[in-house]
Amino acid sequence: MNNKVGTASTAGAGQAGWGPAGAAGRAGGQPPMSRRAKWLLGLAVTLLVVPPLVVGGLLLYAVKQSGRTAPRGVSCEKAMKAIGWQLPPGADGGDCTEHVDSLFPSQWTGTFRMPRAEVAAWLEARPEERHSSHTYGTESLDGPEGSLHARLTYPDSPNFGTGDIDAVTIDFTADGPDHALVAFHTYPD
């Protein structure tokens, strides 16, 4: 008798709707997935997987491309205009460079000479905020080894400078009795 009960229960498990195999051999007895449901599932998986892959690829590209600059010589007048300044009166002997980056705005460096007597007035004419380890008077340029270092930053205002430059460092070094050698470097926003 035990044998018949075991046979009956085994036979009942294979019937439609019974047991783990369910109807037509599918788990849980669920009907087959419709074509529309498969399409929506594929779309959902695609929308979850593809955007992070694209963003990751773009980020990797940006990291690999950044820092690749192509320096090119430009006139110091052009460099000063790019910063939003004018070359000081009496400036000569300029050697300026535009650093073109493949992803970021250009930055500028350069050197030129200007009369020492004009340094303080030229600095005071700059509308940027000033941060300096020295005074702005020409007395710091007095003597054969006089020097002056200043860092000028643009306030967060659309009325100052350009949108691509956040700060400019300027170094003035005595160059003979009447001139100063000016070296500048811009930093991105």
XYZ file of C-alpha atoms in Angstrom:
189
model
C 0.000 0.000 0.000
C 2.715 2.359 0.744
C 3.914 1.718 -2.744
C 0.615 2.796 -4.335
C 0.437 5.983 -2.313
C 3.949 6.855 -3.448
C 3.023 6.176 -7.063
C -0.108 8.241 -6.878
C 1.682 11.225 -5.411
C 4.456 10.926 -8.000
C 1.966 10.698 -10.808
C 0.111 13.779 -9.528
C 3.315 15.857 -9.447
C 3.801 15.545 -13.213
C 0.332 16.787 -14.079
C -0.288 20.319 -15.318
C -0.336 22.896 -12.558
C 1.145 20.620 -9.926
C 4.607 20.537 -8.417
C 7.694 22.548 -9.180
C 7.588 21.990 -12.961
C 4.146 23.558 -13.254
C 2.157 23.984 -16.442
C 3.937 22.995 -19.622
C 7.248 22.576 -17.783
C 7.575 26.229 -16.543
C 8.434 27.047 -12.949
C 5.564 28.142 -10.764
C 2.981 27.535 -13.434
C 3.395 31.052 -14.997
C 2.353 31.705 -18.585
C 5.140 32.475 -21.123
C 6.486 36.069 -21.217
C 4.868 38.143 -23.952
C 6.904 39.756 -26.698
C 6.052 43.226 -25.322
C 7.206 42.289 -21.813
C 10.514 40.965 -23.215
C 10.999 44.197 -25.174
C 10.309 46.354 -22.099
C 12.672 44.256 -19.973
C 15.412 44.606 -22.618
C 14.837 48.360 -22.785
C 15.035 48.696 -18.993
C 18.286 46.721 -18.836
C 19.731 48.803 -21.681
C 18.789 52.067 -19.956
C 20.412 50.884 -16.739
C 23.652 49.628 -18.325
C 24.447 51.886 -21.305
C 24.428 55.396 -19.697
C 26.977 54.518 -16.987
C 29.205 52.949 -19.650
C 28.975 56.079 -21.831
C 29.640 58.428 -18.890
C 32.556 56.263 -17.749
C 34.014 56.251 -21.254
C 33.724 60.040 -21.547
C 35.321 60.501 -18.128
C 38.200 58.220 -19.066
C 38.660 60.129 -22.333
C 38.659 63.477 -20.477
C 41.244 62.259 -17.978
C 43.497 60.945 -20.745
C 43.152 64.141 -22.813
C 43.511 66.738 -20.064
C 46.916 68.229 -19.578
C 47.827 67.872 -23.228
C 48.712 71.432 -23.993
C 50.102 72.837 -27.162
C 52.035 76.010 -26.313
C 52.251 78.619 -29.036
C 53.923 81.983 -29.052
C 51.636 85.007 -29.174
C 52.076 88.733 -28.790
C 51.954 89.959 -25.205
C 49.267 92.423 -26.278
C 47.044 89.477 -27.268
C 47.818 87.685 -23.990
C 46.926 90.779 -21.958
C 43.657 91.189 -23.905
C 42.768 87.553 -23.190
C 43.170 88.262 -19.469
C 41.074 91.406 -19.817
C 44.023 93.777 -19.327
C 46.094 96.124 -21.458
C 49.829 95.939 -21.920
C 51.392 98.643 -19.725
C 52.642 101.793 -21.451
C 56.331 101.579 -22.257
C 56.389 97.751 -22.210
C 58.949 96.090 -24.471
C 60.735 92.814 -25.118
C 57.659 90.633 -24.673
C 57.712 86.855 -24.886
C 54.225 85.439 -24.259
C 52.677 82.013 -24.739
C 49.151 80.653 -25.054
C 48.744 77.154 -23.630
C 45.956 75.518 -25.609
C 44.383 72.478 -23.940
C 42.215 70.039 -25.865
C 39.417 70.186 -23.280
C 39.902 73.326 -21.191
C 40.186 77.061 -21.938
C 43.558 78.501 -22.894
C 45.903 79.771 -20.217
C 48.591 82.395 -20.667
C 52.184 82.942 -19.534
C 54.725 85.520 -20.479
C 57.441 87.991 -19.659
C 58.018 91.577 -20.714
C 59.867 94.650 -19.460
C 58.245 97.844 -18.257
C 59.389 101.042 -16.551
C 59.745 100.592 -12.777
C 58.046 103.910 -12.127
C 54.835 102.611 -13.777
C 54.537 99.319 -11.838
C 52.483 100.610 -8.888
C 50.054 102.555 -11.085
C 49.630 99.613 -13.453
C 48.890 97.248 -10.558
C 46.439 99.677 -8.954
C 44.555 99.924 -12.243
C 43.715 96.202 -12.054
C 40.165 95.719 -10.692
C 40.865 92.243 -9.300
C 41.237 91.400 -5.635
C 44.873 91.491 -4.554
C 46.798 89.010 -2.445
C 50.464 89.789 -2.070
C 53.401 89.023 0.158
C 54.828 92.483 -0.619
C 53.575 96.032 -0.777
C 52.495 97.499 -4.080
C 54.755 100.528 -3.896
C 57.750 100.768 -6.171
C 59.974 100.857 -3.072
C 60.001 97.049 -3.072
C 61.585 97.248 -6.521
C 64.293 99.643 -5.345
C 67.852 98.457 -5.539
C 69.514 96.105 -7.967
C 67.713 93.037 -6.591
C 64.306 94.478 -5.810
C 61.307 92.258 -6.475
C 57.561 92.147 -6.000
C 55.154 89.184 -6.142
C 51.400 89.540 -6.437
C 48.495 87.166 -6.963
C 45.389 88.788 -8.392
C 42.139 86.839 -8.259
C 38.860 87.562 -9.920
C 35.872 87.926 -7.580
C 32.822 85.808 -8.370
C 31.282 88.531 -10.449
C 30.580 88.661 -14.175
C 31.978 92.212 -14.247
C 35.590 91.129 -13.619
C 38.081 89.555 -15.975
C 37.142 86.707 -18.272
C 35.129 83.597 -17.568
C 38.120 81.353 -18.282
C 40.650 82.796 -15.813
C 40.387 82.677 -12.041
C 43.743 84.106 -10.970
C 46.927 85.665 -12.287
C 50.294 85.611 -10.552
C 52.685 88.415 -11.399
C 56.336 88.685 -10.455
C 58.250 91.923 -10.892
C 62.040 91.787 -10.741
C 64.403 94.728 -11.061
C 65.994 94.801 -14.503
C 68.486 97.626 -14.514
C 68.015 100.979 -12.809
C 64.815 102.002 -14.612
C 63.025 98.809 -15.677
C 61.299 95.805 -14.155
C 60.990 92.370 -15.704
C 57.372 91.210 -15.445
C 56.508 87.498 -15.473
C 52.854 86.411 -15.339
C 50.898 83.163 -15.314
C 47.123 82.639 -15.427
C 45.132 79.904 -13.721
C 41.819 78.457 -14.894
C 38.427 79.065 -13.402
